[in-house]
Amino acid sequence: MTETETNAYDVVVLGAGPVGENVADRARAAGLTTAVVESELVGGECSYWACMPSKALLRPVIARADARRVPGLRQSVQGPLDASAVLAHRDYYTSHWKDDGQVGWLDSIGADLYRGHGRLAGPRTVTVTGPDGAEHLLTARHAVAVCTGSRASLPKLPGLDEVKPWTSREATSSPSVPGRLIVVGGGVVATEMATVWRALGSEVTMLVRGKGLLPRMEPFAGELIAEALTEAGTDVRTGTSIESVTRENGTVVAVTDTGDRVEADEILFATGRAPRTDDIGLETIGLDPGSWLPVDDSLRVTGHDWLYAVGDVNHRALLTHQGKYQARIAGAAIAARATGETLLAEPWGAHAATADNAAVPQVVFTDPEAAAVGLSLAEAEQAGHRVQAVDVDLSTVAGAGLYADGYKGRARMVVDVEAEIIRGVTLVGPGVGELIHSATIAVAGEVPVSRLWHAVPSYPTISEVWLRLLEAYRDA
């Protein structure tokens, strides 16, 4: 019988992805002893199966698309991408799925790493079963932080397991380019992966249940990206559901609700996320396994003064950068409570993740890019704000014309006409991903529109769209 080793810490963190790493970093910076538990690779989903590999795959695709719009250069980049080089570039940025560097970073901040499956075993207690069967009992004096993230959610279709469908993990780590690919879904993962694999040579068919792509953004974002995907040769079918899917002699066959039969070598389901909380011992503290964990703005779980849920598991904003933001807030809140400091939990305070509700930025790295922060027009109206949306055709901005021949894009600013601040901004067009942080500052800082007139954009840059938006609001 294996003897269980017991160790006590100030803070125990379940999950060593970017979120867990940041909680541990903030706790250690405050002088709190910290243990981190990880069952897979230190660095988590983002480092190996999401943000980093997907953007490494997309960067050559977008660079070629941009180059093809530049006079004197487009003739030099008409050939196909070197798929093997693109995949090797991806492998480099995932560290070939090895986590030595990330483990070294954890060591450098003084956090103890426990490899294995961690489960809650009652208040402030975590058991860890290592790969070798060894068991550890960890107790937390002040806090346990659940940072286990989310996983792809698959629909309940008969026989789906036998088909061996792709999720986001397989889509970002595939060692080869499928000849034909079905992408089910119309969100961020679906549009980005359709962009990648079509550019690398796959025949891509998108099956989208809703009316359009990127349903959480302004409608024009999905419309412009659908148009571009179609121009690139992707078969985009909206208002389409899958009734059945099988694999016949190696070929995937999807039958839609209209009776159409679509064949491919692989099928990617990008149809949502589910929390990784089904086997972490939630039942031992009165919570439901497999559930999202509701939290307050300091990321403390409702009804449990020692338990924190940070990142995807709380379902506030399923984005890596937002999870890392939450982790900084949670780490500071844990430290403040542990040392008896006053908690600054008012909106925009040091211990409140206010941006989760008011200023969440996101970039979709398609061609064209789509970027947004804050509320869309519909969301602002639903929230009860009296708002006005102003739109600008990005092609009218001098910097956009210089950036690319035939530049196509659009910008929208949603202004609260009572408070005279910006509630949200959406930008669609080549290169707009690097513009969104200026909008994030304006939204998070609640900068008065009158003051923004004094933030002068450099000429000739695409950022001059700010001036055009302010003019459109003034003249409306």
Coordinates of C-alpha atoms in Angstrom, one line a residue:
M1 CA 0.0 0.0 0.0
T2 CA 1.4 3.4 -1.0
E3 CA 2.0 5.8 1.8
T4 CA 0.5 9.3 1.4
E5 CA 2.8 12.2 1.8
T6 CA 1.2 15.3 3.4
N7 CA 2.4 18.9 2.8
A8 CA 0.9 22.2 3.9
Y9 CA 1.0 25.4 1.8
D10 CA -0.6 28.8 2.0
V11 CA -2.0 28.4 -1.5
V12 CA -2.7 25.3 -3.7
V13 CA -3.4 25.9 -7.4
L14 CA -5.1 23.2 -9.5
G15 CA -3.9 23.6 -13.1
A16 CA -0.6 25.0 -14.5
G17 CA -1.8 26.7 -17.6
P18 CA -1.2 30.5 -18.0
V19 CA -4.0 31.2 -15.5
G20 CA -2.6 28.9 -12.8
E21 CA 0.9 30.1 -13.4
N22 CA -0.1 33.7 -12.9
V23 CA -2.0 32.9 -9.7
A24 CA 1.1 31.1 -8.4
D25 CA 3.3 34.0 -9.4
R26 CA 1.2 36.6 -7.6
A27 CA 0.9 34.4 -4.5
R28 CA 4.7 33.8 -4.4
A29 CA 5.4 37.5 -5.0
A30 CA 3.3 38.2 -1.8
G31 CA 5.5 35.8 0.1
L32 CA 2.9 32.9 0.3
T33 CA 4.1 29.3 -0.1
T34 CA 2.5 27.8 -3.2
A35 CA 1.9 24.4 -4.7
V36 CA 0.8 23.9 -8.3
V37 CA -0.8 20.7 -9.5
E38 CA -0.8 19.7 -13.2
S39 CA -1.9 16.4 -14.9
E40 CA -0.7 17.3 -18.4
L41 CA 1.9 19.8 -19.6
V42 CA 2.9 22.9 -17.6
G43 CA 1.8 25.8 -19.8
G44 CA -1.6 24.4 -20.5
E45 CA -4.0 24.5 -23.4
C46 CA -2.9 27.9 -24.7
S47 CA 0.8 27.0 -25.0
Y48 CA 0.3 23.6 -26.8
W49 CA -3.1 23.3 -28.3
A50 CA -4.7 26.8 -28.7
C51 CA -3.3 30.3 -28.8
M52 CA 0.4 29.6 -29.6
P53 CA 0.1 26.9 -32.2
S54 CA -3.0 28.4 -33.9
K55 CA -1.3 31.8 -34.3
A56 CA 2.0 30.2 -35.4
L57 CA -0.1 28.5 -38.1
L58 CA -1.9 31.7 -39.0
R59 CA 1.0 34.1 -39.2
P60 CA 2.4 32.8 -42.6
V61 CA -1.1 32.7 -44.0
I62 CA -1.8 36.4 -43.0
A63 CA 1.7 37.5 -44.1
R64 CA 1.2 36.1 -47.5
A65 CA -2.3 37.6 -47.8
D66 CA -1.0 41.0 -46.9
A67 CA 2.0 40.7 -49.3
R68 CA -0.4 39.8 -52.2
R69 CA -2.0 43.2 -51.7
V70 CA 1.2 45.2 -52.0
P71 CA 2.3 46.5 -55.4
G72 CA 5.8 45.2 -56.4
L73 CA 5.5 42.3 -54.1
R74 CA 2.3 40.4 -55.0
Q75 CA 3.9 38.6 -58.0
S76 CA 6.6 37.1 -55.8
V77 CA 4.1 35.4 -53.4
Q78 CA 1.7 33.8 -55.7
G79 CA 2.8 30.3 -55.1
P80 CA 1.5 27.9 -52.4
L81 CA 2.7 28.0 -48.8
D82 CA 5.4 25.5 -47.8
A83 CA 3.2 23.4 -45.6
S84 CA 6.0 21.5 -44.0
A85 CA 7.8 24.7 -43.0
V86 CA 4.5 26.2 -41.6
L87 CA 4.0 23.0 -39.5
A88 CA 7.6 23.1 -38.3
H89 CA 7.1 26.7 -37.3
R90 CA 4.1 25.6 -35.3
D91 CA 6.1 22.8 -33.7
Y92 CA 8.8 25.3 -32.6
Y93 CA 6.3 27.5 -30.9
T94 CA 4.8 24.6 -28.9
S95 CA 8.3 23.6 -27.8
H96 CA 7.6 20.3 -29.6
W97 CA 5.0 19.6 -26.9
K98 CA 7.6 19.6 -24.1
D99 CA 7.3 21.7 -21.0
D100 CA 10.9 22.0 -19.7
G101 CA 11.0 25.7 -20.1
Q102 CA 7.7 26.3 -18.3
V103 CA 8.7 24.0 -15.5
G104 CA 11.9 26.0 -15.2
W105 CA 9.9 29.2 -14.9
L106 CA 7.8 27.7 -12.0
D107 CA 11.0 26.7 -10.3
S108 CA 12.3 30.2 -10.7
I109 CA 9.4 31.7 -8.7
G110 CA 9.7 29.2 -6.0
A111 CA 6.4 27.3 -6.5
D112 CA 6.4 23.6 -6.0
L113 CA 5.1 21.5 -8.9
Y114 CA 3.1 18.3 -8.3
R115 CA 2.5 16.2 -11.4
G116 CA -0.6 14.1 -11.4
H117 CA -4.3 14.3 -11.1
G118 CA -5.5 16.7 -8.4
R119 CA -8.9 16.4 -6.6
L120 CA -10.5 18.3 -3.8
A121 CA -10.9 16.2 -0.7
G122 CA -12.9 18.6 1.4
P123 CA -12.3 22.3 2.4
R124 CA -8.7 23.5 1.8
T125 CA -7.6 20.0 1.0
V126 CA -6.3 18.5 -2.3
T127 CA -5.1 15.0 -3.1
V128 CA -2.7 14.3 -5.9
T129 CA -2.2 11.0 -7.6
G130 CA 1.0 11.0 -9.5
P131 CA 1.8 9.1 -12.7
D132 CA 3.6 6.5 -10.7
G133 CA 0.7 6.0 -8.3
A134 CA 2.3 8.0 -5.5
E135 CA -0.2 10.0 -3.5
H136 CA 0.2 13.4 -1.9
L137 CA -2.2 15.2 0.4
L138 CA -1.9 19.0 0.1
T139 CA -3.5 21.4 2.6
A140 CA -4.0 25.1 2.0
R141 CA -3.9 27.6 4.9
H142 CA -5.5 30.3 2.9
A143 CA -6.8 29.3 -0.6
V144 CA -7.3 26.7 -3.2
A145 CA -7.5 28.1 -6.7
V146 CA -9.2 26.0 -9.4
C147 CA -7.6 26.9 -12.7
T148 CA -8.3 23.7 -14.7
G149 CA -9.7 25.5 -17.8
S150 CA -12.1 24.1 -20.3
R151 CA -12.2 21.4 -23.0
A152 CA -14.0 21.1 -26.3
S153 CA -17.6 20.2 -26.1
L154 CA -18.9 17.7 -28.6
P155 CA -22.5 17.3 -29.7
K156 CA -24.4 14.1 -28.9
L157 CA -24.4 12.5 -32.3
P158 CA -24.7 8.7 -32.5
G159 CA -21.4 7.0 -33.4
L160 CA -19.4 10.2 -33.1
D161 CA -16.7 8.5 -31.0
E162 CA -16.0 6.0 -33.8
V163 CA -15.5 8.8 -36.3
K164 CA -12.6 10.1 -34.2
P165 CA -13.5 13.8 -34.9
W166 CA -11.0 16.6 -34.5
T167 CA -11.4 19.1 -31.7
S168 CA -9.4 22.3 -31.4
R169 CA -6.5 20.2 -30.1
E170 CA -6.2 18.0 -33.2
A171 CA -6.8 21.0 -35.5
T172 CA -3.8 22.9 -34.0
S173 CA -1.5 19.9 -33.7
S174 CA -2.1 17.9 -36.8
P175 CA 1.2 16.7 -38.3
S176 CA -0.2 16.8 -41.9
V177 CA -2.6 18.7 -44.1
P178 CA -5.9 16.9 -44.7
G179 CA -7.0 16.8 -48.3
R180 CA -10.6 17.7 -47.3
L181 CA -11.8 19.1 -44.0
I182 CA -15.3 19.7 -42.7
V183 CA -15.5 22.4 -40.0
V184 CA -18.6 22.4 -37.9
G185 CA -19.2 25.7 -36.2
G186 CA -19.0 29.4 -36.9
G187 CA -17.1 30.9 -34.0
V188 CA -13.4 31.8 -33.4
V189 CA -11.9 28.4 -33.6
A190 CA -14.0 27.4 -36.6
T191 CA -13.1 30.6 -38.6
E192 CA -9.4 30.6 -37.7
M193 CA -8.9 26.9 -38.5
A194 CA -10.9 27.2 -41.7
T195 CA -8.5 30.0 -42.7
V196 CA -5.4 28.0 -41.8
W197 CA -6.2 24.7 -43.5
R198 CA -7.7 26.2 -46.6
A199 CA -4.5 28.3 -47.1
L200 CA -2.4 25.1 -46.6
G201 CA -4.3 23.4 -49.3
S202 CA -7.3 21.6 -47.8
E203 CA -10.7 21.7 -49.4
V204 CA -12.8 23.2 -46.6
T205 CA -16.5 23.0 -46.0
M206 CA -18.0 25.0 -43.1
L207 CA -21.3 23.8 -41.7
V208 CA -22.7 26.6 -39.5
R209 CA -25.9 26.1 -37.6
G210 CA -26.5 29.8 -37.1
K211 CA -27.2 32.6 -39.5
G212 CA -23.6 33.8 -39.8
L213 CA -20.1 33.6 -38.5
L214 CA -18.8 35.1 -35.2
P215 CA -22.3 35.6 -33.6
R216 CA -20.9 37.3 -30.5
M217 CA -19.4 40.2 -32.5
E218 CA -21.2 42.9 -34.5
P219 CA -22.9 41.3 -37.5
F220 CA -20.7 42.9 -40.1
A221 CA -17.6 41.1 -38.7
G222 CA -19.0 37.7 -39.5
E223 CA -20.2 38.9 -42.9
L224 CA -16.8 40.3 -44.0
I225 CA -15.0 37.2 -42.9
A226 CA -17.5 34.8 -44.5
E227 CA -17.1 36.8 -47.8
A228 CA -13.3 36.5 -47.5
L229 CA -13.4 32.8 -46.7
T230 CA -15.7 32.2 -49.7
E231 CA -13.3 34.2 -52.0
A232 CA -10.5 32.0 -50.7
G233 CA -12.4 28.9 -51.9
T234 CA -14.1 27.7 -48.6
D235 CA -17.6 26.4 -49.0
V236 CA -19.5 28.3 -46.2
R237 CA -23.0 26.9 -45.5
T238 CA -25.0 28.8 -42.8
G239 CA -28.3 27.7 -41.3
T240 CA -27.1 24.1 -41.6
S241 CA -27.1 21.4 -38.9
I242 CA -25.6 17.9 -39.0
E243 CA -28.0 15.0 -38.6
S244 CA -25.4 12.2 -38.6
V245 CA -21.7 11.5 -39.2
T246 CA -19.9 8.3 -40.0
R247 CA -16.5 7.2 -41.2
E248 CA -16.7 4.8 -44.2
N249 CA -13.4 3.3 -45.4
G250 CA -11.5 6.2 -43.9
T251 CA -13.8 8.9 -45.3
V252 CA -15.9 11.0 -43.0
V253 CA -19.5 11.4 -44.2
A254 CA -21.7 14.1 -42.7
V255 CA -25.4 14.2 -43.6
T256 CA -27.0 17.6 -43.0
D257 CA -30.6 18.5 -42.1
T258 CA -31.3 19.2 -45.7
G259 CA -30.2 15.8 -46.7
D260 CA -26.9 16.9 -48.2
R261 CA -24.0 14.4 -48.0
V262 CA -20.6 16.0 -47.3
E263 CA -17.4 13.9 -47.5
A264 CA -14.0 14.7 -46.1
D265 CA -10.8 13.2 -44.7
E266 CA -11.3 14.8 -41.3
I267 CA -14.1 16.7 -39.4
L268 CA -13.5 19.4 -36.9
F269 CA -16.2 20.2 -34.3
A270 CA -15.7 23.7 -32.9
T271 CA -19.1 23.9 -31.2
G272 CA -18.3 25.2 -27.7
R273 CA -16.5 24.6 -24.5
A274 CA -17.2 22.7 -21.3
P275 CA -15.5 23.2 -17.9
R276 CA -12.8 20.8 -16.8
T277 CA -14.4 20.3 -13.4
D278 CA -16.0 16.8 -13.8
D279 CA -13.3 14.9 -11.8
I280 CA -11.8 17.4 -9.4
G281 CA -13.7 16.5 -6.3
L282 CA -16.4 19.2 -6.3
E283 CA -18.9 16.9 -4.7
T284 CA -16.7 16.8 -1.5
I285 CA -17.5 20.5 -0.9
G286 CA -21.2 20.5 -2.0
L287 CA -20.7 21.5 -5.6
D288 CA -21.8 19.7 -8.8
P289 CA -19.1 17.9 -10.8
G290 CA -18.8 19.2 -14.3
S291 CA -20.3 22.6 -13.5
W292 CA -19.1 26.1 -14.2
L293 CA -18.1 27.8 -10.9
P294 CA -19.8 31.1 -10.1
V295 CA -17.5 33.7 -8.5
D296 CA -17.6 37.3 -7.3
D297 CA -15.4 40.0 -8.8
S298 CA -12.4 38.9 -6.7
L299 CA -12.8 35.4 -8.3
R300 CA -13.9 33.8 -5.0
V301 CA -16.4 31.0 -5.5
T302 CA -19.9 31.8 -4.1
G303 CA -20.4 30.3 -0.7
H304 CA -16.7 29.2 -0.1
D305 CA -14.4 31.8 1.4
W306 CA -11.3 29.8 0.7
L307 CA -12.0 28.6 -2.9
Y308 CA -11.2 30.6 -6.0
A309 CA -12.1 29.7 -9.6
V310 CA -10.0 31.5 -12.2
G311 CA -10.0 31.5 -16.0
D312 CA -12.4 29.5 -18.1
V313 CA -13.9 27.5 -15.2
N314 CA -15.9 30.5 -14.0
H315 CA -17.3 31.1 -17.5
R316 CA -16.9 34.9 -17.3
A317 CA -14.6 35.4 -20.3
L318 CA -13.1 32.3 -22.0
L319 CA -9.9 34.0 -23.3
T320 CA -6.3 33.4 -22.2
H321 CA -5.5 37.0 -21.7
Q322 CA -8.6 37.5 -19.7
G323 CA -7.9 34.5 -17.6
K324 CA -4.4 35.9 -16.9
Y325 CA -6.0 39.2 -15.9
Q326 CA -8.3 37.3 -13.5
A327 CA -5.3 35.5 -12.1
R328 CA -3.5 38.7 -11.3
I329 CA -6.6 40.0 -9.5
A330 CA -7.2 36.7 -7.7
G331 CA -3.6 36.4 -6.6
A332 CA -3.7 39.9 -5.2
A333 CA -7.0 39.2 -3.4
I334 CA -5.7 36.0 -1.9
A335 CA -2.6 37.8 -0.6
A336 CA -4.7 40.7 0.7
R337 CA -7.0 38.4 2.6
A338 CA -4.1 36.3 3.9
T339 CA -2.3 39.3 5.3
G340 CA -5.4 41.2 6.6
E341 CA -5.1 44.1 4.1
T342 CA -8.1 46.1 3.1
L343 CA -9.7 44.6 0.0
L344 CA -10.1 47.1 -2.8
A345 CA -13.2 45.4 -4.4
E346 CA -15.0 48.4 -5.8
P347 CA -15.3 48.5 -9.6
W348 CA -11.9 48.9 -11.2
G349 CA -10.3 48.3 -7.8
A350 CA -7.1 46.3 -7.4
H351 CA -9.1 43.2 -6.3
A352 CA -12.0 43.4 -8.7
A353 CA -12.0 41.8 -12.2
T354 CA -14.3 44.6 -13.6
A355 CA -13.0 44.3 -17.1
D356 CA -14.7 40.9 -17.4
N357 CA -18.0 42.8 -17.7
A358 CA -17.0 46.0 -19.3
A359 CA -13.8 45.8 -21.4
V360 CA -13.0 42.3 -22.7
P361 CA -10.8 42.6 -25.8
Q362 CA -10.5 39.9 -28.5
V363 CA -8.8 39.4 -31.8
V364 CA -9.8 36.8 -34.4
F365 CA -6.8 36.1 -36.5
T366 CA -8.5 35.5 -39.8
D367 CA -8.0 37.3 -43.1
P368 CA -9.3 40.0 -42.6
E369 CA -8.8 40.2 -38.8
A370 CA -11.7 41.0 -36.5
A371 CA -11.1 42.8 -33.2
A372 CA -13.5 44.0 -30.6
V373 CA -13.6 45.3 -27.1
G374 CA -16.5 46.1 -24.7
L375 CA -20.1 45.9 -25.7
S376 CA -21.6 45.5 -29.2
L377 CA -24.5 47.8 -30.1
A378 CA -27.0 45.1 -29.3
E379 CA -25.3 44.2 -25.9
A380 CA -25.2 47.9 -24.9
E381 CA -28.9 48.3 -25.7
Q382 CA -29.8 45.2 -23.8
A383 CA -27.8 46.5 -20.8
G384 CA -30.0 49.5 -20.8
H385 CA -27.5 52.1 -22.0
R386 CA -28.7 54.9 -24.3
V387 CA -26.1 54.5 -27.0
Q388 CA -25.3 55.6 -30.6
A389 CA -23.3 53.6 -33.0
V390 CA -21.1 55.3 -35.6
D391 CA -19.5 53.4 -38.5
V392 CA -16.6 54.2 -40.7
D393 CA -15.4 52.4 -43.9
L394 CA -11.8 51.7 -43.1
S395 CA -10.8 51.9 -46.8
T396 CA -11.4 55.7 -46.5
V397 CA -8.5 56.0 -44.1
A398 CA -5.2 56.9 -45.8
G399 CA -3.1 54.5 -43.7
A400 CA -5.4 51.6 -44.8
G401 CA -4.9 52.4 -48.5
L402 CA -1.2 52.4 -48.0
Y403 CA -1.3 49.2 -46.0
A404 CA -3.0 47.2 -48.9
D405 CA -4.4 47.8 -52.3
G406 CA -8.1 47.2 -52.3
Y407 CA -8.3 47.4 -48.5
K408 CA -11.7 46.3 -47.2
G409 CA -12.8 46.9 -43.6
R410 CA -15.1 48.6 -41.3
A411 CA -15.0 50.2 -37.8
R412 CA -17.8 50.8 -35.3
M413 CA -17.8 52.8 -32.1
V414 CA -20.6 52.5 -29.6
V415 CA -21.0 55.7 -27.6
D416 CA -23.0 56.1 -24.4
V417 CA -24.7 59.4 -25.2
E418 CA -25.5 60.2 -21.6
A419 CA -22.1 59.4 -20.0
E420 CA -20.3 60.6 -23.2
I421 CA -17.9 57.6 -23.0
I422 CA -17.3 54.6 -25.3
R423 CA -18.9 51.4 -24.5
G424 CA -17.5 49.3 -27.3
V425 CA -15.4 49.2 -30.5
T426 CA -15.3 46.7 -33.3
L427 CA -12.7 46.7 -36.1
V428 CA -12.6 44.4 -39.1
G429 CA -9.8 44.6 -41.7
P430 CA -6.2 43.6 -42.4
G431 CA -3.9 44.6 -39.5
V432 CA -6.5 45.7 -37.1
G433 CA -5.5 43.3 -34.3
E434 CA -2.7 45.7 -33.3
L435 CA -5.2 48.6 -33.1
I436 CA -7.5 47.1 -30.5
H437 CA -5.5 48.0 -27.4
S438 CA -6.0 51.7 -28.0
A439 CA -9.7 51.0 -28.0
T440 CA -9.3 48.8 -24.9
I441 CA -7.7 51.7 -23.0
A442 CA -10.5 54.1 -24.1
V443 CA -13.2 51.7 -22.9
A444 CA -11.5 50.5 -19.7
G445 CA -10.5 54.0 -18.8
E446 CA -13.9 55.4 -19.5
V447 CA -12.2 58.2 -21.4
P448 CA -14.6 61.1 -22.2
V449 CA -15.2 61.5 -25.9
S450 CA -14.3 65.2 -25.5
R451 CA -10.8 64.2 -24.3
L452 CA -10.3 61.7 -27.1
W453 CA -10.2 64.6 -29.6
H454 CA -6.9 65.4 -28.0
A455 CA -5.5 61.9 -28.6
V456 CA -4.1 62.7 -32.1
P457 CA -3.5 59.7 -34.3
S458 CA -0.3 59.7 -36.3
Y459 CA -0.6 60.2 -40.1
P460 CA -0.8 58.2 -42.2
T461 CA -1.7 55.2 -40.1
I462 CA -4.8 53.0 -39.9
S463 CA -5.2 54.4 -36.3
E464 CA -6.5 57.6 -38.0
V465 CA -9.8 55.7 -38.0
W466 CA -10.2 57.1 -34.4
L467 CA -10.4 60.6 -35.9
R468 CA -12.9 59.5 -38.5
L469 CA -15.1 57.8 -35.8
L470 CA -15.1 60.9 -33.7
E471 CA -16.0 63.1 -36.7
A472 CA -18.8 60.7 -37.6
Y473 CA -20.2 60.9 -34.0
R474 CA -19.9 64.7 -34.0
D475 CA -21.7 65.1 -37.3
A476 CA -24.4 62.5 -36.6

